[in-house]
Tab-separated table of C-alpha atoms in Angstrom:
chain	number	residue	atom	x	y	z
A	1	MET	CA	1.243	15.846	-1.361
A	2	GLU	CA	-1.261	14.157	0.941
A	3	GLU	CA	-0.580	16.638	3.716
A	4	GLY	CA	-1.451	19.559	1.460
A	5	ASN	CA	-4.770	18.039	0.516
A	6	SER	CA	-5.744	17.334	4.112
A	7	ALA	CA	-4.743	20.706	5.545
A	8	GLY	CA	-7.535	22.145	7.669
A	9	SER	CA	-9.233	18.783	8.166
A	10	GLY	CA	-10.443	17.556	11.499
A	11	GLY	CA	-8.688	14.934	13.596
A	12	SER	CA	-10.555	11.955	12.147
A	13	ASP	CA	-9.941	13.069	8.577
A	14	SER	CA	-6.276	13.549	9.344
A	15	SER	CA	-6.052	10.005	10.624
A	16	THR	CA	-7.702	8.676	7.503
A	17	SER	CA	-5.321	10.679	5.363
A	18	GLY	CA	-2.355	9.195	7.215
A	19	SER	CA	-3.658	5.696	6.612
A	20	GLY	CA	-4.234	6.473	2.946
A	21	GLY	CA	-0.727	7.887	2.666
A	22	ALA	CA	0.770	4.718	4.130
A	23	GLN	CA	-1.227	2.604	1.685
A	24	GLN	CA	-0.074	4.764	-1.205
A	25	ARG	CA	3.564	4.433	-0.162
A	26	GLU	CA	3.171	0.668	0.062
A	27	LEU	CA	1.690	0.581	-3.457
A	28	GLU	CA	4.598	2.666	-4.709
A	29	ARG	CA	7.099	0.294	-3.099
A	30	MET	CA	5.323	-2.718	-4.588
A	31	ALA	CA	5.330	-1.152	-8.057
A	32	GLU	CA	9.054	-0.386	-7.878
A	33	VAL	CA	9.856	-3.950	-6.795
A	34	LEU	CA	7.720	-5.394	-9.606
A	35	VAL	CA	9.421	-3.250	-12.250
A	36	THR	CA	12.890	-3.944	-10.858
A	37	GLY	CA	12.212	-7.680	-10.707
A	38	GLU	CA	10.879	-7.805	-14.255
A	39	GLN	CA	13.836	-5.875	-15.622
A	40	LEU	CA	16.198	-8.302	-13.877
A	41	ARG	CA	14.273	-11.325	-15.190
A	42	LEU	CA	14.560	-10.104	-18.783
A	43	ARG	CA	18.287	-9.443	-18.387
A	44	LEU	CA	18.903	-12.897	-16.932
A	45	HIS	CA	17.029	-14.524	-19.801
A	46	GLU	CA	19.003	-12.489	-22.308
A	47	GLU	CA	22.324	-13.532	-20.771
A	48	LYS	CA	21.277	-17.184	-20.403
A	49	VAL	CA	21.542	-17.134	-16.621
A	50	ILE	CA	17.971	-18.409	-16.629
A	51	LYS	CA	17.693	-21.690	-18.525
A	52	ASP	CA	16.479	-25.279	-18.247
A	53	ARG	CA	18.569	-27.264	-15.764
A	54	ARG	CA	18.743	-30.937	-14.751
A	55	HIS	CA	19.156	-32.445	-11.307
A	56	HIS	CA	18.763	-36.119	-10.402
A	57	LEU	CA	17.401	-36.925	-13.879
A	58	LYS	CA	14.701	-34.257	-13.570
A	59	THR	CA	14.560	-31.115	-15.714
A	60	TYR	CA	13.658	-27.796	-14.109
A	61	PRO	CA	12.722	-25.291	-16.821
A	62	ASN	CA	13.546	-21.573	-16.712
A	63	CYS	CA	15.500	-21.500	-13.466
A	64	PHE	CA	18.765	-20.124	-12.138
A	65	VAL	CA	21.331	-21.293	-9.595
A	66	ALA	CA	21.423	-19.033	-6.536
A	67	LYS	CA	25.211	-19.151	-6.145
A	68	GLU	CA	25.767	-18.393	-9.849
A	69	LEU	CA	23.319	-15.491	-9.735
A	70	ILE	CA	25.167	-13.917	-6.807
A	71	ASP	CA	28.392	-14.184	-8.832
A	72	TRP	CA	26.591	-12.486	-11.740
A	73	LEU	CA	25.218	-9.658	-9.574
A	74	ILE	CA	28.673	-8.832	-8.228
A	75	GLU	CA	30.301	-9.115	-11.662
A	76	HIS	CA	27.713	-6.713	-13.124
A	77	LYS	CA	28.051	-4.310	-10.172
A	78	GLU	CA	24.462	-4.801	-9.062
A	79	ALA	CA	25.759	-5.727	-5.602
A	80	SER	CA	28.987	-4.856	-3.831
A	81	ASP	CA	29.335	-8.174	-2.001
A	82	ARG	CA	27.628	-11.530	-1.512
A	83	GLU	CA	25.795	-10.485	1.641
A	84	THR	CA	24.224	-7.531	-0.155
A	85	ALA	CA	23.302	-9.741	-3.121
A	86	ILE	CA	21.491	-12.163	-0.802
A	87	LYS	CA	19.533	-9.281	0.756
A	88	LEU	CA	18.513	-8.034	-2.680
A	89	MET	CA	17.226	-11.406	-3.837
A	90	GLN	CA	15.473	-11.970	-0.517
A	91	LYS	CA	13.522	-8.778	-1.208
A	92	LEU	CA	12.268	-10.318	-4.444
A	93	ALA	CA	11.464	-13.575	-2.660
A	94	ASP	CA	9.534	-11.762	0.083
A	95	ARG	CA	7.422	-10.050	-2.576
A	96	GLY	CA	6.675	-13.377	-4.248
A	97	ILE	CA	8.609	-12.538	-7.416
A	98	ILE	CA	11.048	-15.459	-7.132
A	99	HIS	CA	10.843	-18.771	-5.265
A	100	HIS	CA	12.687	-22.036	-4.788
A	101	VAL	CA	11.648	-24.418	-7.572
A	102	CYS	CA	10.222	-26.901	-5.044
A	103	ASP	CA	9.203	-24.249	-2.502
A	104	GLU	CA	11.360	-25.963	0.122
A	105	HIS	CA	13.395	-22.868	1.034
A	106	LYS	CA	11.800	-19.550	1.889
A	107	GLU	CA	15.165	-17.893	2.424
A	108	PHE	CA	17.435	-17.108	-0.513
A	109	LYS	CA	20.751	-18.879	0.092
A	110	ASP	CA	24.216	-18.575	-1.407
A	111	VAL	CA	24.322	-22.235	-2.436
A	112	LYS	CA	23.664	-24.364	-5.509
A	113	LEU	CA	19.883	-24.332	-5.221
A	114	PHE	CA	17.482	-23.746	-8.103
A	115	TYR	CA	15.223	-20.706	-7.970
A	116	ARG	CA	12.759	-19.367	-10.499
A	117	PHE	CA	10.817	-16.203	-11.272
A	118	ARG	CA	7.130	-16.881	-10.685
A	119	LYS	CA	6.339	-15.140	-13.948
A	120	ASP	CA	8.236	-17.938	-15.703
A	121	ASP	CA	6.108	-20.709	-14.237
A	122	GLY	CA	2.727	-18.960	-14.066
A	123	THR	CA	2.509	-18.932	-10.260
A	124	PHE	CA	2.711	-15.173	-9.770
A	125	PRO	CA	-0.329	-14.083	-7.723
A	126	LEU	CA	-2.506	-11.701	-9.724
A	127	ASP	CA	-4.333	-9.805	-6.977
A	128	ASN	CA	-6.130	-6.524	-7.642
A	129	GLU	CA	-3.001	-4.446	-6.994
A	130	VAL	CA	-0.887	-6.468	-9.421
A	131	LYS	CA	-3.628	-6.460	-12.051
A	132	ALA	CA	-3.879	-2.666	-11.836
A	133	PHE	CA	-0.101	-2.373	-12.068
A	134	VAL	CA	0.125	-4.654	-15.119
A	135	ARG	CA	-2.710	-2.760	-16.807
A	136	GLY	CA	-1.076	0.584	-16.057
A	137	GLN	CA	2.287	-0.574	-17.373
A	138	ARG	CA	0.724	-1.769	-20.627
A	139	LEU	CA	-1.069	1.561	-21.122
A	140	TYR	CA	2.134	3.461	-20.378
A	141	GLU	CA	4.085	1.470	-22.975
A	142	LYS	CA	1.407	2.113	-25.602
A	143	LEU	CA	1.394	5.826	-24.825
A	144	MET	CA	5.195	5.961	-25.040
A	145	SER	CA	5.293	4.523	-28.560
A	146	PRO	CA	6.786	6.940	-31.136
A	147	GLU	CA	3.517	7.307	-33.052
A	148	ASN	CA	1.508	8.301	-29.962
A	149	THR	CA	1.278	11.997	-29.107
A	150	LEU	CA	-1.134	11.946	-26.169
A	151	LEU	CA	1.568	12.590	-23.559
A	152	GLN	CA	2.706	16.193	-23.899
A	153	PRO	CA	4.154	19.051	-21.818
A	154	ARG	CA	1.178	21.201	-20.757
A	155	GLU	CA	0.347	23.974	-18.313
A	156	GLU	CA	-2.264	24.026	-15.582
A	157	GLU	CA	-2.765	27.022	-13.273
A	158	GLY	CA	0.409	28.614	-14.591
A	159	VAL	CA	2.644	25.605	-13.894
A	160	LYS	CA	4.162	23.519	-16.678
A	161	TYR	CA	4.153	19.729	-16.296
A	162	GLU	CA	5.927	17.099	-18.401
A	163	ARG	CA	4.277	14.033	-19.981
A	164	THR	CA	0.714	14.968	-19.173
A	165	PHE	CA	-2.544	13.781	-20.673
A	166	MET	CA	-5.902	15.532	-20.650
A	167	ALA	CA	-8.604	13.462	-18.969
A	168	SER	CA	-11.189	13.777	-21.762
A	169	GLU	CA	-8.636	12.934	-24.474
A	170	PHE	CA	-7.363	9.954	-22.485
A	171	LEU	CA	-10.889	8.540	-22.214
A	172	ASP	CA	-11.350	8.916	-25.978
A	173	TRP	CA	-8.053	7.104	-26.532
A	174	LEU	CA	-8.942	4.216	-24.202
A	175	VAL	CA	-12.144	3.549	-26.139
A	176	GLN	CA	-10.411	3.904	-29.518
A	177	GLU	CA	-7.685	1.459	-28.481
A	178	GLY	CA	-10.193	-1.120	-27.258
A	179	GLU	CA	-9.033	-0.783	-23.641
A	180	ALA	CA	-12.650	-0.010	-22.721
A	181	THR	CA	-15.919	-0.567	-24.586
A	182	THR	CA	-17.639	2.600	-23.356
A	183	ARG	CA	-16.609	5.978	-22.018
A	184	LYS	CA	-18.085	5.103	-18.628
A	185	GLU	CA	-16.006	1.924	-18.487
A	186	ALA	CA	-12.914	3.926	-19.434
A	187	GLU	CA	-13.592	6.368	-16.608
A	188	GLN	CA	-13.985	3.498	-14.140
A	189	LEU	CA	-10.616	2.164	-15.296
A	190	CYS	CA	-9.022	5.552	-14.616
A	191	HIS	CA	-10.518	5.601	-11.121
A	192	ARG	CA	-8.909	2.194	-10.441
A	193	LEU	CA	-5.567	3.419	-11.754
A	194	MET	CA	-5.743	6.391	-9.386
A	195	GLU	CA	-6.753	4.216	-6.437
A	196	HIS	CA	-3.672	2.057	-7.035
A	197	SER	CA	-1.351	5.062	-7.435
A	198	ILE	CA	-0.664	4.437	-11.126
A	199	ILE	CA	-1.843	7.874	-12.280
A	200	GLN	CA	-2.532	11.158	-10.483
A	201	HIS	CA	-3.717	14.692	-11.070
A	202	VAL	CA	-0.629	16.807	-11.827
A	203	SER	CA	-0.916	18.740	-8.551
A	204	ASN	CA	-2.859	16.110	-6.572
A	205	LYS	CA	-5.836	18.438	-6.199
A	206	HIS	CA	-8.524	16.436	-8.002
A	207	PRO	CA	-9.803	12.895	-8.402
A	208	PHE	CA	-10.141	11.648	-11.960
A	209	VAL	CA	-12.833	13.667	-13.738
A	210	ASP	CA	-13.881	13.617	-17.402
A	211	SER	CA	-12.658	17.141	-18.090
A	212	ASN	CA	-9.764	19.229	-19.355
A	213	LEU	CA	-7.795	18.605	-16.160
A	214	LEU	CA	-4.263	17.249	-16.573
A	215	TYR	CA	-3.000	13.945	-15.220
A	216	GLN	CA	0.282	12.023	-15.241
A	217	PHE	CA	1.600	8.541	-14.660
A	218	ARG	CA	3.192	8.470	-11.221
A	219	MET	CA	6.198	6.471	-12.363
A	220	ASN	CA	8.401	5.991	-15.393
A	221	PHE	CA	8.073	2.280	-16.114
A	222	ARG	CA	10.916	2.441	-18.618
A	223	ARG	CA	13.519	3.855	-16.290
A	224	ARG	CA	16.269	1.304	-15.825
A	225	ARG	CA	16.286	0.344	-12.164
A	226	ARG	CA	19.245	-0.698	-10.050
A	227	LEU	CA	18.766	-3.631	-7.710
A	228	MET	CA	20.336	-1.614	-4.890
A	229	GLU	CA	17.211	0.526	-4.922
A	230	LEU	CA	15.355	-2.390	-3.324
A	231	LEU	CA	17.230	-1.786	-0.075
A	232	ASN	CA	15.870	1.746	0.103
A	233	GLU	CA	12.698	1.078	2.061
A	234	LYS	CA	11.578	4.700	2.175
A	235	SER	CA	9.320	5.434	-0.758
A	236	PRO	CA	9.540	8.738	-2.628
A	237	SER	CA	7.720	11.636	-1.002
A	238	SER	CA	6.606	13.063	-4.311
A	239	GLN	CA	6.054	11.986	-7.875
A	240	GLU	CA	8.979	10.462	-9.673
A	241	THR	CA	10.298	12.692	-12.398
A	242	HIS	CA	12.018	11.746	-15.613
A	243	ASP	CA	13.544	15.229	-15.713
A	244	SER	CA	16.092	14.491	-13.021
A	245	PRO	CA	19.815	14.780	-13.439
A	246	PHE	CA	21.893	11.934	-12.105
A	247	CYS	CA	23.172	10.925	-8.761
A	248	LEU	CA	25.965	12.395	-6.755
A	249	ARG	CA	26.962	9.429	-4.683
A	250	LYS	CA	29.488	8.258	-2.157
A	251	GLN	CA	30.485	4.674	-1.392
A	252	SER	CA	32.312	5.383	1.885
A	253	HIS	CA	30.255	4.798	5.036
A	254	ASP	CA	32.913	5.860	7.533
A	255	ASN	CA	31.314	8.793	9.313
A	256	ARG	CA	34.630	9.731	10.872
A	257	LYS	CA	35.902	10.876	7.498
A	258	SER	CA	34.635	13.787	5.480
A	259	THR	CA	32.912	12.255	2.483
A	260	SER	CA	30.906	15.207	1.258
A	261	PHE	CA	31.875	17.056	-1.879
A	262	MET	CA	30.722	19.983	-3.915
A	263	SER	CA	31.334	21.400	-7.346
A	264	VAL	CA	32.058	25.010	-6.352
A	265	SER	CA	33.227	26.968	-3.348
A	266	PRO	CA	30.850	27.135	-0.393
A	267	SER	CA	28.236	29.840	-0.584
A	268	LYS	CA	24.787	30.624	0.705
A	269	GLU	CA	23.316	28.879	-2.331
A	270	VAL	CA	24.813	25.507	-1.399
A	271	LYS	CA	22.226	23.072	-0.092
A	272	ILE	CA	22.891	19.765	1.619
A	273	VAL	CA	20.883	16.821	0.358
A	274	SER	CA	20.985	13.114	1.026
A	275	ALA	CA	23.282	11.077	-1.180
A	276	MET	CA	20.918	10.047	-3.879
A	277	ARG	CA	20.337	7.100	-6.100
A	278	ARG	CA	19.113	7.005	-9.630
A	279	SER	CA	15.717	5.978	-8.368
A	280	SER	CA	12.587	7.943	-7.601
A	281	MET	CA	13.544	11.579	-7.076
A	282	SER	CA	12.008	14.818	-5.924
A	283	SER	CA	13.093	18.360	-6.632
A	284	CYS	CA	15.768	19.970	-4.545
A	285	GLY	CA	15.418	23.694	-4.301
A	286	GLY	CA	13.257	23.857	-7.418
A	287	SER	CA	16.307	24.555	-9.528
A	288	GLY	CA	16.876	21.417	-11.493
A	289	TYR	CA	18.580	19.418	-8.765
A	290	PHE	CA	16.933	16.322	-7.446
A	291	SER	CA	17.537	14.000	-4.544
A	292	GLY	CA	15.974	10.692	-3.648
A	293	SER	CA	15.198	9.170	-0.302
A	294	PRO	CA	18.323	8.523	1.787
A	295	PRO	CA	19.831	5.072	1.288
A	296	ALA	CA	19.166	2.548	4.010
A	297	SER	CA	22.911	2.285	4.602
A	298	GLY	CA	22.953	5.835	5.951
A	299	SER	CA	25.218	7.313	3.328
A	300	PRO	CA	26.570	10.739	4.259
A	301	PRO	CA	25.178	13.851	2.628
A	302	VAL	CA	26.559	15.370	-0.515
A	303	LEU	CA	26.368	18.987	-1.529
A	304	CYS	CA	24.504	20.229	-4.534
A	305	ASN	CA	24.638	23.816	-5.679
A	306	PRO	CA	21.724	25.301	-7.628
A	307	LYS	CA	23.947	28.142	-8.853
A	308	SER	CA	25.544	27.450	-12.219
A	309	VAL	CA	29.267	26.664	-12.178
A	310	LEU	CA	29.732	28.456	-15.517
A	311	LYS	CA	31.561	31.773	-15.419
A	312	ARG	CA	29.344	33.109	-18.194
A	313	PRO	CA	26.605	31.863	-20.542
A	314	VAL	CA	27.849	29.980	-23.630
A	315	THR	CA	25.756	29.284	-26.739
A	316	SER	CA	25.876	26.275	-29.025
A	317	GLU	CA	26.850	28.576	-31.881
A	318	GLU	CA	29.858	29.788	-29.913
A	319	LEU	CA	31.024	26.231	-29.283
A	320	LEU	CA	30.763	25.372	-32.984
A	321	THR	CA	32.490	28.511	-34.269
A	322	PRO	CA	35.663	27.573	-36.223
A	323	GLY	CA	38.734	28.298	-34.141
A	324	ALA	CA	36.772	28.579	-30.894
A	325	PRO	CA	38.921	27.738	-27.832
A	326	TYR	CA	37.173	24.469	-27.057
A	327	ALA	CA	38.418	20.896	-27.303
A	328	ARG	CA	36.240	17.831	-27.904
A	329	LYS	CA	36.547	14.800	-25.678
A	330	THR	CA	34.677	11.495	-25.594
A	331	PHE	CA	34.002	9.488	-22.435
A	332	THR	CA	32.559	6.031	-21.902
A	333	VAL	CA	30.842	5.937	-18.509
A	334	VAL	CA	29.635	2.649	-17.051
A	335	GLY	CA	27.058	3.194	-14.329
A	336	ASP	CA	27.417	1.261	-11.093
A	337	ALA	CA	24.776	0.098	-8.626
A	338	VAL	CA	23.873	3.651	-7.597
A	339	GLY	CA	24.333	5.668	-10.769
A	340	TRP	CA	26.898	7.469	-12.927
A	341	GLY	CA	28.044	10.135	-10.487
A	342	PHE	CA	27.405	13.456	-12.198
A	343	VAL	CA	24.840	16.225	-12.523
A	344	VAL	CA	23.869	17.842	-15.821
A	345	ARG	CA	22.169	21.212	-16.012
A	346	GLY	CA	21.418	24.037	-18.420
A	347	SER	CA	20.008	24.298	-21.909
A	348	LYS	CA	21.320	24.682	-25.463
A	349	PRO	CA	23.958	23.549	-24.532
A	350	CYS	CA	23.778	21.582	-21.275
A	351	HIS	CA	26.825	21.517	-19.044
A	352	ILE	CA	28.283	19.308	-16.330
A	353	GLN	CA	27.359	20.980	-13.064
A	354	ALA	CA	28.960	18.564	-10.596
A	355	VAL	CA	30.957	15.332	-10.608
A	356	ASP	CA	31.337	12.882	-7.749
A	357	PRO	CA	35.112	12.397	-7.405
A	358	SER	CA	34.633	8.736	-6.451
A	359	GLY	CA	32.076	7.940	-9.150
A	360	PRO	CA	32.202	6.347	-12.625
A	361	ALA	CA	32.021	9.689	-14.449
A	362	ALA	CA	35.074	11.065	-12.649
A	363	ALA	CA	36.974	7.854	-13.363
A	364	ALA	CA	36.212	8.321	-17.069
A	365	GLY	CA	37.619	11.873	-17.019
A	366	MET	CA	34.474	13.985	-16.745
A	367	LYS	CA	34.829	17.442	-15.168
A	368	VAL	CA	32.567	20.338	-14.264
A	369	CYS	CA	32.041	23.105	-16.856
A	370	GLN	CA	32.237	20.672	-19.783
A	371	PHE	CA	29.458	21.092	-22.370
A	372	VAL	CA	27.499	18.030	-23.486
A	373	VAL	CA	27.662	17.563	-27.262
A	374	SER	CA	26.210	14.071	-27.744
A	375	VAL	CA	24.868	11.094	-25.811
A	376	ASN	CA	25.276	7.665	-27.386
A	377	GLY	CA	25.774	9.264	-30.793
A	378	LEU	CA	22.759	11.584	-30.594
A	379	ASN	CA	23.548	15.306	-30.832
A	380	VAL	CA	22.118	17.184	-27.837
A	381	LEU	CA	23.648	20.636	-28.286
A	382	HIS	CA	20.248	22.203	-28.936
A	383	VAL	CA	18.174	20.601	-26.150
A	384	ASP	CA	17.821	21.155	-22.408
A	385	TYR	CA	18.971	19.000	-19.506
A	386	ARG	CA	15.534	17.355	-19.225
A	387	THR	CA	15.938	15.779	-22.654
A	388	VAL	CA	19.505	14.725	-21.906
A	389	SER	CA	18.363	13.249	-18.586
A	390	ASN	CA	15.646	11.252	-20.273
A	391	LEU	CA	18.057	9.894	-22.890
A	392	ILE	CA	20.334	8.506	-20.213
A	393	LEU	CA	17.688	7.340	-17.743
A	394	THR	CA	15.929	5.287	-20.413
A	395	GLY	CA	19.085	4.086	-22.133
A	396	PRO	CA	21.754	1.464	-21.457
A	397	ARG	CA	23.955	1.437	-18.405
A	398	THR	CA	27.019	2.218	-20.528
A	399	ILE	CA	26.828	5.694	-22.015
A	400	VAL	CA	29.159	7.325	-24.506
A	401	MET	CA	29.261	11.091	-24.059
A	402	GLU	CA	31.033	13.621	-26.229
A	403	VAL	CA	31.801	16.910	-24.497
A	404	MET	CA	33.603	20.169	-25.207
A	405	GLU	CA	35.729	21.963	-22.659
A	406	GLU	CA	37.454	25.327	-22.704
A	407	LEU	CA	41.128	24.968	-23.546
A	408	GLU	CA	42.276	27.299	-20.806
A	409	CYS	CA	40.477	25.305	-18.108
């Protein structure tokens, strides 16, 4: 993105662009850690892991025991082992999201020490970056409410973009909602949101201008993060998309063994991509496949094939025809620390394009060529994979999927 905008610039401009790109990546990393930490904090409160505790006749409100939290992370498949769990929590400590209740230990330890989220004791530092992030998250949540229609799919220069807002309409909305007293103040707010990488022009060609230009939020604040994403230091190289399918992943790290897989026979269309997480993703081949930055653990590549695995097109009407040679099946898939392990593609109906043989979806019985009928009780036969993706990415970790598969398969 940044490289495209700086093409043809002189040496000094190129240097400035590189510096700006590094700052943007750091802001993106900070935002992801903040969202991930807040989602974890809410879960721990809900499950009573965070509570008031007593030690030596003193009460420490809203805290958790480090050793108990590590047990919880492993039990809930947020970490594979205790060492990984410690690394994950240290990431939150390094970013100032959690701390020892008496600030006597800077390192997160697998012992019976009390730690607390700074948001629970009012000590979280609200610098300009955090203030911009909090403001952006609040605006995003308001825009995502069912009664709000400002975010819409729109086209600019012949390209269609999801969840866009028009600059002039967004300024009107900010004033109407009391987020700014004047249009000029609203525009200044938008400039700050762009400076802190909260919003961007859809193709990164323009600063924020009161016009009919289209803009988007750079991240989906509602996407359920996995703590393992914190160990992926490399920030996404392009805007996160809510349209992504799900991860093809491998747990094995033994490079001596072949741990790649693919859904169809090798062909020229097969592309190798890094084993991806459910986190920030960028398009792979422009065909509905997405891959994220490679995991820090150096996971081996997996294969994704942009060519459909279906032998022929199938319509929803054909699936629902009485006596049609299709059988219904229902799977309950519990996502692990890196995802669910399948790729969905197509439209009206969607189909399963690929399944990681070592992933949760395969363990539940999912196979390629199955057609997706419903997700968590919601019929999706007449929508495309983007809608199905969004349902799962913004939903619970455990998903119930009804599918139909051809009887002869």
